[in-house]
Amino acid sequence: LWAGTLCGLNRLDEKTGEFERFANDPADARSLPANVVRALEIDGKGRLWIGTSGGGLALFDYGTRSFRAYRKGDAGGIMSDYVMSIDEDAEGFLWLGTWYGGLTRFDPDSGSCVNAALGDDRVYVVMAERGGVVLAGTWGGGLFEYDSTTGRIDRYRSTGATGSLSHDVVYSMLEDRSGDVWIGTNGGGVCRLASSRRSFGAVTASAEGMPPG
């Protein structure tokens, strides 16, 4: 069991109950590149990827217990060293939500990147759906739907009207079995985006007795 914290990365050995901790060591280029861990993703090949605040994207080496960092300054690299969210798509690409770097498609085999220009580059959470579609929730810019096959971008904002996104700060997303997407917001409760993409349904404290926010 892996756990990312504000003070490094931890691995729990479920048999012994002991933790193995990994932290940044400025004198060791193969250590965790930053101690604030924002995202974890184990890809289809079993590789562990870590999104950090300030240290970029890191790949864990199980054999040497060390890390390889992918940074903003690398040739053809990511646009920001603040990686907030990671999600793998059906083709094995990693989609990165970055702070002031927007949405990035990362090839884990080559390390190359393709960046999608959205209307807001403060991407807080990403979710790769079927058919090459990626949803990107931002910190104040609403929700973006990016079709990686056509390049089309649709944006959903909070307008106050019935059927719109309930809040423009999007914290989290989860797709259910029917294809509807449940969206956690900052102050607007939970939204359900229908698979038809025609409207949002809000679940709020006043409507359903949920806690505020």
Coordinates of C-alpha atoms in Angstrom, one line a residue:
L1 CA 0.0 0.0 0.0
W2 CA 1.4 3.4 -1.1
A3 CA 0.6 6.7 0.5
G4 CA 1.6 10.1 -0.6
T5 CA 1.9 12.8 2.0
L6 CA 3.1 16.4 2.5
C7 CA 6.3 14.9 4.0
G8 CA 7.2 12.2 1.4
L9 CA 6.1 8.9 0.0
N10 CA 5.4 5.9 2.3
R11 CA 4.9 2.2 1.6
L12 CA 3.1 0.0 4.1
D13 CA 4.1 -3.6 4.3
E14 CA 0.8 -5.2 5.0
K15 CA 2.4 -8.4 6.3
T16 CA 4.6 -6.7 8.9
G17 CA 2.7 -3.5 9.5
E18 CA 6.0 -1.5 9.0
F19 CA 6.4 1.6 6.8
E20 CA 9.2 2.3 4.4
R21 CA 9.6 6.1 3.9
F22 CA 11.0 7.9 0.9
A23 CA 12.0 11.6 1.1
N24 CA 13.9 14.1 -0.8
D25 CA 17.7 14.3 -0.3
P26 CA 19.2 17.4 -2.0
A27 CA 22.5 15.5 -2.2
D28 CA 21.0 12.5 -4.0
A29 CA 19.7 13.1 -7.5
R30 CA 18.0 9.7 -7.4
S31 CA 15.9 10.5 -4.3
L32 CA 12.3 11.5 -4.4
P33 CA 12.4 14.9 -6.2
A34 CA 10.1 16.7 -3.8
N35 CA 8.5 15.8 -0.5
V36 CA 4.9 17.0 -1.3
V37 CA 3.2 14.2 -3.1
R38 CA 0.0 15.1 -5.0
A39 CA -0.7 12.0 -7.1
L40 CA 0.1 8.3 -7.4
E41 CA -0.6 6.0 -10.4
I42 CA 0.4 2.4 -11.0
D43 CA 0.2 1.9 -14.7
G44 CA -0.7 -1.2 -16.8
K45 CA 2.9 -2.4 -16.6
G46 CA 3.1 -2.1 -12.8
R47 CA 5.2 1.0 -12.8
L48 CA 4.6 3.5 -9.9
W49 CA 4.4 7.1 -11.0
I50 CA 4.5 10.0 -8.5
G51 CA 3.2 13.5 -9.1
T52 CA 4.9 16.1 -6.8
S53 CA 4.7 19.8 -6.0
G54 CA 7.9 21.3 -7.3
G55 CA 9.7 18.2 -8.3
G56 CA 7.8 17.2 -11.4
L57 CA 6.9 13.6 -12.2
A58 CA 8.8 10.7 -10.8
L59 CA 9.2 7.0 -11.6
F60 CA 10.0 4.6 -8.9
D61 CA 12.6 1.9 -9.5
Y62 CA 11.6 -1.1 -7.4
G63 CA 15.1 -2.7 -7.7
T64 CA 17.2 0.2 -6.6
R65 CA 14.5 1.9 -4.4
S66 CA 15.3 5.1 -6.2
F67 CA 13.5 7.6 -8.5
R68 CA 13.9 9.0 -11.9
A69 CA 12.5 12.5 -12.3
Y70 CA 10.9 14.1 -15.3
R71 CA 11.1 17.9 -15.0
K72 CA 9.9 21.1 -16.7
G73 CA 13.4 21.9 -18.0
D74 CA 13.8 18.6 -19.8
A75 CA 13.8 18.7 -23.6
G76 CA 10.3 18.1 -24.8
G77 CA 9.3 17.7 -21.2
I78 CA 6.3 18.6 -19.0
M79 CA 5.1 22.2 -18.7
S80 CA 5.1 22.4 -14.9
D81 CA 6.9 20.8 -12.0
Y82 CA 3.6 20.8 -10.1
V83 CA 1.9 17.6 -11.1
M84 CA -1.5 17.5 -9.3
S85 CA -3.2 14.4 -11.0
I86 CA -2.3 11.4 -13.1
D87 CA -4.5 9.0 -15.0
E88 CA -3.6 6.3 -17.5
D89 CA -5.7 5.9 -20.7
A90 CA -6.5 2.7 -22.6
E91 CA -3.5 3.1 -24.8
G92 CA -1.0 3.3 -21.9
F93 CA -0.4 7.1 -22.1
L94 CA -0.4 9.0 -18.8
W95 CA -2.5 12.2 -18.6
L96 CA -1.1 14.8 -16.2
G97 CA -3.0 17.6 -14.6
T98 CA -0.4 20.3 -13.7
W99 CA -0.5 23.6 -11.9
Y100 CA 0.0 26.5 -14.3
G101 CA 1.1 23.9 -16.9
G102 CA -2.3 22.7 -18.1
L103 CA -3.0 19.2 -19.5
T104 CA -0.2 17.0 -20.7
R105 CA -0.1 13.6 -22.4
F106 CA 3.0 11.8 -21.3
D107 CA 4.4 8.7 -23.0
P108 CA 5.9 6.5 -20.2
D109 CA 8.1 4.5 -22.5
S110 CA 9.8 7.4 -24.3
G111 CA 9.3 10.3 -21.9
S112 CA 7.9 12.5 -24.6
C113 CA 5.0 14.9 -24.0
V114 CA 2.1 16.5 -25.9
N115 CA 0.5 19.4 -24.3
A116 CA -3.2 20.5 -24.8
A117 CA -3.9 24.2 -24.6
L118 CA -7.0 24.7 -22.4
G119 CA -8.6 27.9 -21.4
D120 CA -7.3 27.5 -17.8
D121 CA -3.9 26.0 -17.0
R122 CA -4.5 25.3 -13.3
V123 CA -5.5 21.7 -13.7
Y124 CA -6.3 20.0 -10.4
V125 CA -7.7 16.6 -11.5
V126 CA -7.8 14.6 -14.7
M127 CA -9.7 11.5 -15.8
A128 CA -9.2 9.5 -19.0
E129 CA -12.4 8.2 -20.4
R130 CA -13.2 5.8 -23.3
G131 CA -12.6 6.8 -26.9
G132 CA -9.7 9.1 -26.2
V133 CA -11.7 11.7 -24.2
V134 CA -10.0 13.3 -21.2
L135 CA -11.7 15.4 -18.6
A136 CA -9.7 18.1 -16.8
G137 CA -11.1 19.8 -13.7
T138 CA -9.5 23.2 -12.9
W139 CA -9.2 25.5 -10.0
G140 CA -11.7 28.2 -10.9
G141 CA -11.9 27.6 -14.7
G142 CA -14.5 24.9 -14.7
L143 CA -14.4 21.6 -16.4
F144 CA -12.8 20.8 -19.8
E145 CA -13.5 17.9 -22.1
Y146 CA -10.6 17.2 -24.5
D147 CA -10.9 14.8 -27.4
S148 CA -7.4 13.6 -28.0
T149 CA -8.3 12.1 -31.4
T150 CA -9.8 15.3 -32.9
G151 CA -8.3 18.0 -30.7
R152 CA -11.7 19.3 -29.9
I153 CA -12.1 21.1 -26.5
D154 CA -15.5 21.7 -24.8
R155 CA -15.7 23.7 -21.6
Y156 CA -18.3 23.6 -18.9
R157 CA -18.7 26.5 -16.5
S158 CA -20.9 27.4 -13.5
T159 CA -23.5 29.9 -14.7
G160 CA -26.1 29.6 -12.0
A161 CA -28.6 28.2 -14.5
T162 CA -30.2 24.8 -14.0
G163 CA -28.2 22.1 -15.7
S164 CA -24.8 23.9 -15.5
L165 CA -21.8 22.9 -13.5
S166 CA -22.4 23.8 -9.8
H167 CA -19.0 25.3 -9.1
D168 CA -15.9 26.2 -11.2
V169 CA -13.4 24.7 -8.8
V170 CA -13.3 20.9 -9.5
Y171 CA -11.7 18.7 -6.9
S172 CA -12.4 15.1 -8.0
M173 CA -14.1 12.9 -10.5
L174 CA -15.4 9.4 -10.7
E175 CA -17.1 7.6 -13.7
D176 CA -19.8 5.1 -12.8
R177 CA -20.8 2.0 -14.6
S178 CA -23.4 3.8 -16.7
G179 CA -20.8 6.3 -18.0
D180 CA -22.1 9.2 -15.9
V181 CA -19.3 11.3 -14.2
W182 CA -19.6 12.4 -10.6
I183 CA -17.7 15.6 -9.9
G184 CA -16.7 16.9 -6.5
T185 CA -16.5 20.7 -6.3
N186 CA -15.4 23.4 -3.8
G187 CA -18.7 24.7 -2.4
G188 CA -21.1 23.5 -5.1
G189 CA -21.5 20.0 -3.7
V190 CA -21.4 17.0 -6.1
C191 CA -22.4 17.2 -9.7
R192 CA -23.4 14.4 -12.0
L193 CA -22.5 14.9 -15.7
A194 CA -24.7 12.6 -17.8
S195 CA -23.0 10.4 -20.3
S196 CA -25.0 12.3 -23.0
R197 CA -23.1 15.4 -21.9
R198 CA -26.3 17.4 -22.1
S199 CA -26.6 18.7 -18.6
F200 CA -25.3 18.5 -15.0
G201 CA -27.3 17.4 -12.0
A202 CA -26.3 18.8 -8.6
V203 CA -26.4 17.1 -5.2
T204 CA -26.0 19.8 -2.6
A205 CA -26.4 20.2 1.2
S206 CA -29.8 21.8 0.9
A207 CA -31.1 19.3 -1.6
E208 CA -29.9 16.0 -0.2
G209 CA -28.7 16.7 3.3
M210 CA -25.0 16.5 2.5
P211 CA -22.4 18.4 4.5
P212 CA -21.6 21.9 3.2
G213 CA -19.4 22.0 0.1

